[in-house]
Amino acid sequence: MKSLLNGGTYIKKKRNPYTNLCILFLSFVILLHVLTPIANAEDSEQTYQEKEELPDGLIPYSPFPKDGEFNNFITYLLQNPSDVISYTRKNTILSLGYYLAFYKQTFSLGAIDFGTDTPTIEIGYNETVSFNIGKVNLEEYKTSNFDNISLQPFIKARSFSFIVDQFPGNRTDSWLIDFTPDIVIINEDNTKANYNVSVTLTLTSPPIGDKAIQSGILRIKQSPVQSYGSFWDMPFPLNLIYTLQFGQTSGVTSKPDYENMRDVEILVKVKPYHNVKIETPEVTTINPNQVKPLRIGIENLGNYKDTIGFKIANKGSGITLIDPVDITLKPGEIKDTILGIAAEPNLIDYGTLHRIRIQAYSLDDPSNIISEKLIILKTEGIYISPVTLGSVVFSVIVVLFVIFILVNIYKITSKKVFKNLKEKLKFTKEKRKVKKPKKKKEKLKESPKDKSKKESKEKTEKKPKETEKKKEEKIEKKKQNLKAKTDKSEINKKRILKKIKREQEKARKKLGGKK
Amino acid sequence: MKKFKFILVLFLVLLLFTPIVASNVIAKDSIIRLNQQVSLYWDTVDEKDPIIPRDDLKKLNVTFEYSFDHGLSFSEGLYLNYVNYKDFEFTQTKHSPEGAYSKAKIDLEILDMPSWCHATFRHAQAIANLSSLFVGKIPLYIILDDDAPAYEQGYIQVKAKIRSPPAISYFNVFEKVFNLTFTPSYYPIIDVNLPEVNVKEIEPYETAIFPLDISNLGNDKTIVTLEVENLPNDWKATVTDSIIIEKNSSKKAQLSIKPPRNFGYTDEVGILRLKVTPKRAYDTSQIGDSLTISFLIKNKGVSVEGDGLFSAISMIIIVIIIFLVAGLYIRKKIKSKT
């Protein structure tokens, strides 16, 4: 440029003597490197590494020499120039590596490692669990707040927001998550401010059918965003060139860097949720002395395979019940269990209602009743058992038999009594006949009334004798009539037989004549 | 003259870089060589302990072995900077491990695991000192679903990646996939299905037969033992003692109940319980929860044989004799009176 400005003539500049001196020194250093055997360099390096100590009198090399160390270094250089040459060569290269690493570290942005102190949480349905997330101190595996996050040069602010990448069970509609604060902003003013990000996780809805939520991973992602300052004002434009984003990034807030995202994974153990739905018929009628199985529908509303047991809280009276059968159900599965009922053999039941409370529990936790249902049973009807029927028949027979016996006994006894009475009467009458008239004749004369009585009595005594005679006569007449009738019928029979015989003979004769 | 200068500069440049290249590339393998690697394995104690599905949230320690070596001077300079750039000293022995970039960060990512397994590391990163060998432990939490196959080897495929702290680094990026194996424990679940009901009415000379369908919903081959409890006096019950059921399959068993045979009319209700217990087929000491099934049998009807036949016949004979004697006596009496 200068040559063009000076009218197109090339003006040769004289070299500065200091420049020549520098070139000479540089050449000397280079020559030292060249002249020094390669093997020696390797050997020396190995020896340093093995011994882990420096040769006597050699001070550890540092690019930041402390006070006094430099003078010692010079004295050692003067005394042992060959050692110092090889040593210097090595350390020159070492320093190159050191500063290159320093440079790159300074101008590179690293993602912040964040995590939580609660890598596992246990949560149940309708429960809320809180935990903190923050910057991780990996040496102690502990989480700290988002503080002391240094801002690299040219970056004015950084922010971190959080998104959930995966919920346990891969269902988003059952989970509720809240980050407080939603976003962490670190700028030049508050790099040392404490940011305690509290996460509240709630499992909201109960299990729905076979899509029940079980244990799984909760993955939270951190999305860092950085805002760059104006690069044009920076004193080191070379650094800006190094970033190769001079124009693009100056004063720009970057988009979330998803590639460099770090995520935190939390193992969520979803507690077993035991619940069932019991479905029963409204009213079940059972006859006396009948046994009946009652099917009860059970739906598993829990989130795991569950074995459900049953209890009957109030068994009532008049019926015998057995506990329903234990069943195992998958989440959302519906199956029937059977309640066995036996009604007592009541003769007549006009309709008795029995309230039976069935309680369901999980075999995992038998003390906790998870569901309850009232079943109404109605016992109604008539029942005559063969035993009662037989006993009734038997008792009737016995009663009849007893009555028969009693009647007979009564009859026998009554006949005896009558006879005895008759005999007594006869005896008394005879006695009276014999004794009384004599006394009366002796003491009193008979009155006209007595006379009439006696006459009437005599008449009555005579009358039966007459009637008996008449009866006998009648009977004899009837006998005679019957005999006469039988005689007549026999005569008729003989006549008829004779007629038949005659006809038969006539017929024979006719037949004989024809022949 | 210009050419001479150019050649001289070129010569000098070559002289400058040749030994560096030569000392590193020829003697070793590259100019910049910061090699690091890591290996993962279980604690031997943890590996042997089976994990109970569903209930057991297991914490297992994963041991990681980090090893590091570096090349010659230039690499060592880089290394020393990473070790501790604040208090940089020549030797490794004198540097302090504290510092911004003194640790190697190992990213641990779970690539694959069975669908019935859920696992996560305590932190997604582990750190190791930049030393020739560093051994550390990081917890891994595992929970298994109840269908995890018992005593079959499960695996967790973990990718370990070591990145240098800065975005642009001279470290080699080490990446390797490891398989960590574990064993699920036995988790017994059975279900008993009654094709017929558990309530029956039978005649005195009949036997009540209840077929049972027993399903193995657990995670291993299971022996199911059946035991009758609360059997009423004089009742007899016969049940299939035990059956072996494969995983996710079912088998049939049978319970036969015979009431006592009493002469005459009987009307009684018998209630008994059947206890069904699952055990692991290969190790019967591992027992699951027992299921209880109640049965109700009504024994109703007339029997012309059985216990009490003699007494009943004798009773009938006595009654008949009484009737006859009474009848004869009465008849005699009547006759005598007539």
mmCIF file of N, CA and C in Angstrom, chain A residues 227-293:
data_model
loop_
_atom_site.group_PDB
_atom_site.id
_atom_site.type_symbol
_atom_site.label_atom_id
_atom_site.label_comp_id
_atom_site.label_asym_id
_atom_site.label_seq_id
_atom_site.Cartn_x
_atom_site.Cartn_y
_atom_site.Cartn_z
ATOM 1 N N SER A 227 -27.192 -14.486 25.671
ATOM 2 C CA SER A 227 -27.299 -13.197 24.966
ATOM 3 C C SER A 227 -25.906 -12.583 24.869
ATOM 4 N N TYR A 228 -25.498 -12.319 23.658
ATOM 5 C CA TYR A 228 -24.162 -11.753 23.442
ATOM 6 C C TYR A 228 -24.219 -10.228 23.467
ATOM 7 N N GLY A 229 -23.096 -9.652 23.927
ATOM 8 C CA GLY A 229 -22.996 -8.194 23.922
ATOM 9 C C GLY A 229 -22.539 -7.706 22.558
ATOM 10 N N SER A 230 -22.257 -6.433 22.502
ATOM 11 C CA SER A 230 -21.779 -5.848 21.239
ATOM 12 C C SER A 230 -20.299 -6.161 21.084
ATOM 13 N N PHE A 231 -19.979 -6.907 20.088
ATOM 14 C CA PHE A 231 -18.583 -7.283 19.864
ATOM 15 C C PHE A 231 -17.740 -6.128 19.297
ATOM 16 N N TRP A 232 -18.409 -5.172 18.746
ATOM 17 C CA TRP A 232 -17.680 -4.061 18.118
ATOM 18 C C TRP A 232 -16.923 -3.217 19.145
ATOM 19 N N ASP A 233 -17.409 -3.258 20.392
ATOM 20 C CA ASP A 233 -16.767 -2.436 21.421
ATOM 21 C C ASP A 233 -15.613 -3.168 22.109
ATOM 22 N N MET A 234 -15.427 -4.416 21.795
ATOM 23 C CA MET A 234 -14.440 -5.209 22.512
ATOM 24 C C MET A 234 -13.027 -4.826 22.120
ATOM 25 N N PRO A 235 -12.110 -4.871 23.077
ATOM 26 C CA PRO A 235 -10.737 -4.461 22.758
ATOM 27 C C PRO A 235 -9.945 -5.518 22.004
ATOM 28 N N PHE A 236 -10.434 -6.677 21.939
ATOM 29 C CA PHE A 236 -9.645 -7.738 21.294
ATOM 30 C C PHE A 236 -10.395 -8.269 20.075
ATOM 31 N N PRO A 237 -10.273 -7.559 18.989
ATOM 32 C CA PRO A 237 -11.012 -8.026 17.804
ATOM 33 C C PRO A 237 -10.577 -9.404 17.327
ATOM 34 N N LEU A 238 -9.347 -9.771 17.655
ATOM 35 C CA LEU A 238 -8.875 -11.093 17.229
ATOM 36 C C LEU A 238 -9.700 -12.211 17.866
ATOM 37 N N ASN A 239 -10.048 -11.978 19.090
ATOM 38 C CA ASN A 239 -10.876 -12.978 19.776
ATOM 39 C C ASN A 239 -12.229 -13.133 19.093
ATOM 40 N N LEU A 240 -12.682 -11.992 18.623
ATOM 41 C CA LEU A 240 -13.982 -12.046 17.941
ATOM 42 C C LEU A 240 -13.866 -12.796 16.628
ATOM 43 N N ILE A 241 -12.762 -12.568 15.981
ATOM 44 C CA ILE A 241 -12.558 -13.290 14.719
ATOM 45 C C ILE A 241 -12.475 -14.785 14.998
ATOM 46 N N TYR A 242 -11.863 -15.109 16.117
ATOM 47 C CA TYR A 242 -11.695 -16.517 16.468
ATOM 48 C C TYR A 242 -13.045 -17.228 16.580
ATOM 49 N N THR A 243 -13.994 -16.515 17.085
ATOM 50 C CA THR A 243 -15.309 -17.139 17.235
ATOM 51 C C THR A 243 -15.987 -17.384 15.898
ATOM 52 N N LEU A 244 -15.534 -16.652 14.884
ATOM 53 C CA LEU A 244 -16.082 -16.774 13.519
ATOM 54 C C LEU A 244 -17.575 -16.432 13.445
ATOM 55 N N GLN A 245 -18.057 -15.773 14.441
ATOM 56 C CA GLN A 245 -19.481 -15.408 14.455
ATOM 57 C C GLN A 245 -19.617 -13.934 14.777
ATOM 58 N N PHE A 246 -18.623 -13.170 14.262
ATOM 59 C CA PHE A 246 -18.525 -11.770 14.643
ATOM 60 C C PHE A 246 -19.809 -10.997 14.356
ATOM 61 N N GLY A 247 -20.208 -11.097 13.140
ATOM 62 C CA GLY A 247 -21.381 -10.313 12.755
ATOM 63 C C GLY A 247 -22.679 -10.914 13.223
ATOM 64 N N GLN A 248 -22.715 -12.226 13.213
ATOM 65 C CA GLN A 248 -23.996 -12.899 13.507
ATOM 66 C C GLN A 248 -24.386 -12.801 14.970
ATOM 67 N N THR A 249 -23.415 -12.984 15.826
ATOM 68 C CA THR A 249 -23.752 -13.126 17.245
ATOM 69 C C THR A 249 -23.698 -11.834 18.030
ATOM 70 N N SER A 250 -23.177 -10.772 17.459
ATOM 71 C CA SER A 250 -23.065 -9.527 18.200
ATOM 72 C C SER A 250 -24.451 -8.992 18.557
ATOM 73 N N GLY A 251 -24.685 -8.868 19.858
ATOM 74 C CA GLY A 251 -25.969 -8.328 20.336
ATOM 75 C C GLY A 251 -27.148 -9.230 20.079
ATOM 76 N N VAL A 252 -26.895 -10.508 19.917
ATOM 77 C CA VAL A 252 -27.975 -11.444 19.572
ATOM 78 C C VAL A 252 -28.204 -12.401 20.732
ATOM 79 N N THR A 253 -29.460 -12.743 20.933
ATOM 80 C CA THR A 253 -29.782 -13.797 21.907
ATOM 81 C C THR A 253 -29.959 -15.096 21.138
ATOM 82 N N SER A 254 -29.205 -16.074 21.538
ATOM 83 C CA SER A 254 -29.195 -17.336 20.776
ATOM 84 C C SER A 254 -30.485 -18.115 20.990
ATOM 85 N N LYS A 255 -30.725 -19.011 20.078
ATOM 86 C CA LYS A 255 -31.840 -19.927 20.236
ATOM 87 C C LYS A 255 -31.425 -21.032 21.217
ATOM 88 N N PRO A 256 -32.386 -21.736 21.798
ATOM 89 C CA PRO A 256 -32.005 -22.821 22.708
ATOM 90 C C PRO A 256 -31.112 -23.835 22.008
ATOM 91 N N ASP A 257 -30.052 -24.133 22.679
ATOM 92 C CA ASP A 257 -29.057 -25.036 22.103
ATOM 93 C C ASP A 257 -29.421 -26.473 22.491
ATOM 94 N N TYR A 258 -30.240 -27.058 21.672
ATOM 95 C CA TYR A 258 -30.743 -28.393 22.015
ATOM 96 C C TYR A 258 -29.657 -29.463 21.922
ATOM 97 N N GLU A 259 -28.681 -29.209 21.092
ATOM 98 C CA GLU A 259 -27.631 -30.215 20.947
ATOM 99 C C GLU A 259 -26.808 -30.345 22.217
ATOM 100 N N ASN A 260 -26.575 -29.215 22.837
ATOM 101 C CA ASN A 260 -25.769 -29.230 24.055
ATOM 102 C C ASN A 260 -26.618 -29.316 25.321
ATOM 103 N N MET A 261 -27.851 -29.696 25.142
ATOM 104 C CA MET A 261 -28.725 -29.800 26.316
ATOM 105 C C MET A 261 -28.251 -30.906 27.236
ATOM 106 N N ARG A 262 -28.336 -30.638 28.483
ATOM 107 C CA ARG A 262 -28.100 -31.685 29.466
ATOM 108 C C ARG A 262 -29.447 -31.989 30.103
ATOM 109 N N ASP A 263 -29.672 -33.244 30.327
ATOM 110 C CA ASP A 263 -30.955 -33.562 30.935
ATOM 111 C C ASP A 263 -30.757 -34.261 32.274
ATOM 112 N N VAL A 264 -31.789 -34.195 33.070
ATOM 113 C CA VAL A 264 -31.774 -34.877 34.350
ATOM 114 C C VAL A 264 -32.886 -35.927 34.325
ATOM 115 N N GLU A 265 -32.519 -37.106 34.727
ATOM 116 C CA GLU A 265 -33.488 -38.209 34.737
ATOM 117 C C GLU A 265 -33.792 -38.592 36.180
ATOM 118 N N ILE A 266 -35.058 -38.716 36.450
ATOM 119 C CA ILE A 266 -35.503 -39.100 37.796
ATOM 120 C C ILE A 266 -36.335 -40.369 37.664
ATOM 121 N N LEU A 267 -35.975 -41.351 38.452
ATOM 122 C CA LEU A 267 -36.719 -42.610 38.435
ATOM 123 C C LEU A 267 -37.932 -42.464 39.346
ATOM 124 N N VAL A 268 -39.102 -42.520 38.749
ATOM 125 C CA VAL A 268 -40.348 -42.311 39.503
ATOM 126 C C VAL A 268 -40.993 -43.669 39.770
ATOM 127 N N LYS A 269 -41.096 -43.975 41.037
ATOM 128 C CA LYS A 269 -41.795 -45.217 41.410
ATOM 129 C C LYS A 269 -43.246 -44.835 41.729
ATOM 130 N N VAL A 270 -44.130 -45.280 40.893
ATOM 131 C CA VAL A 270 -45.554 -44.988 41.118
ATOM 132 C C VAL A 270 -46.094 -46.048 42.079
ATOM 133 N N LYS A 271 -46.590 -45.562 43.202
ATOM 134 C CA LYS A 271 -47.074 -46.488 44.232
ATOM 135 C C LYS A 271 -48.238 -47.317 43.690
ATOM 136 N N PRO A 272 -48.325 -48.538 44.138
ATOM 137 C CA PRO A 272 -49.474 -49.339 43.709
ATOM 138 C C PRO A 272 -50.781 -48.690 44.183
ATOM 139 N N TYR A 273 -51.676 -48.524 43.259
ATOM 140 C CA TYR A 273 -52.978 -47.946 43.570
ATOM 141 C C TYR A 273 -53.992 -49.081 43.519
ATOM 142 N N HIS A 274 -54.488 -49.438 44.689
ATOM 143 C CA HIS A 274 -55.420 -50.562 44.763
ATOM 144 C C HIS A 274 -56.846 -50.023 44.780
ATOM 145 N N ASN A 275 -57.597 -50.379 43.789
ATOM 146 C CA ASN A 275 -59.000 -49.972 43.762
ATOM 147 C C ASN A 275 -59.761 -50.891 42.813
ATOM 148 N N VAL A 276 -60.962 -51.211 43.203
ATOM 149 C CA VAL A 276 -61.823 -52.019 42.336
ATOM 150 C C VAL A 276 -63.229 -51.434 42.323
ATOM 151 N N LYS A 277 -63.919 -51.728 41.257
ATOM 152 C CA LYS A 277 -65.321 -51.346 41.145
ATOM 153 C C LYS A 277 -66.132 -52.636 41.257
ATOM 154 N N ILE A 278 -67.095 -52.631 42.193
ATOM 155 C CA ILE A 278 -67.912 -53.833 42.408
ATOM 156 C C ILE A 278 -69.290 -53.587 41.814
ATOM 157 N N GLU A 279 -69.708 -54.494 40.958
ATOM 158 C CA GLU A 279 -71.027 -54.362 40.340
ATOM 159 C C GLU A 279 -71.883 -55.560 40.714
ATOM 160 N N THR A 280 -73.042 -55.278 41.286
ATOM 161 C CA THR A 280 -73.919 -56.361 41.739
ATOM 162 C C THR A 280 -75.329 -56.139 41.210
ATOM 163 N N PRO A 281 -76.143 -57.205 41.110
ATOM 164 C CA PRO A 281 -77.547 -56.997 40.751
ATOM 165 C C PRO A 281 -78.264 -56.240 41.865
ATOM 166 N N GLU A 282 -79.354 -55.552 41.483
ATOM 167 C CA GLU A 282 -80.021 -54.678 42.464
ATOM 168 C C GLU A 282 -80.552 -55.476 43.650
ATOM 169 N N VAL A 283 -81.422 -56.416 43.357
ATOM 170 C CA VAL A 283 -81.974 -57.266 44.420
ATOM 171 C C VAL A 283 -81.959 -58.707 43.915
ATOM 172 N N THR A 284 -81.505 -59.586 44.748
ATOM 173 C CA THR A 284 -81.472 -61.007 44.393
ATOM 174 C C THR A 284 -82.428 -61.752 45.316
ATOM 175 N N THR A 285 -83.325 -62.483 44.703
ATOM 176 C CA THR A 285 -84.305 -63.223 45.492
ATOM 177 C C THR A 285 -83.881 -64.684 45.577
ATOM 178 N N ILE A 286 -84.062 -65.226 46.756
ATOM 179 C CA ILE A 286 -83.697 -66.622 46.996
ATOM 180 C C ILE A 286 -84.792 -67.266 47.839
ATOM 181 N N ASN A 287 -85.149 -68.465 47.467
ATOM 182 C CA ASN A 287 -86.206 -69.192 48.178
ATOM 183 C C ASN A 287 -85.635 -69.853 49.428
ATOM 184 N N PRO A 288 -86.510 -70.164 50.381
ATOM 185 C CA PRO A 288 -86.012 -70.846 51.581
ATOM 186 C C PRO A 288 -85.399 -72.199 51.214
ATOM 187 N N ASN A 289 -84.358 -72.532 51.916
ATOM 188 C CA ASN A 289 -83.605 -73.783 51.742
ATOM 189 C C ASN A 289 -83.036 -73.935 50.325
ATOM 190 N N GLN A 290 -82.696 -72.807 49.710
ATOM 191 C CA GLN A 290 -82.110 -72.844 48.371
ATOM 192 C C GLN A 290 -80.650 -72.377 48.458
ATOM 193 N N VAL A 291 -79.818 -72.968 47.640
ATOM 194 C CA VAL A 291 -78.447 -72.463 47.529
ATOM 195 C C VAL A 291 -78.307 -71.786 46.171
ATOM 196 N N LYS A 292 -77.591 -70.676 46.177
ATOM 197 C CA LYS A 292 -77.525 -69.896 44.939
ATOM 198 C C LYS A 292 -76.154 -69.228 44.823
ATOM 199 N N PRO A 293 -75.532 -69.326 43.666
ATOM 200 C CA PRO A 293 -74.314 -68.551 43.449
ATOM 201 C C PRO A 293 -74.670 -67.186 42.877
#
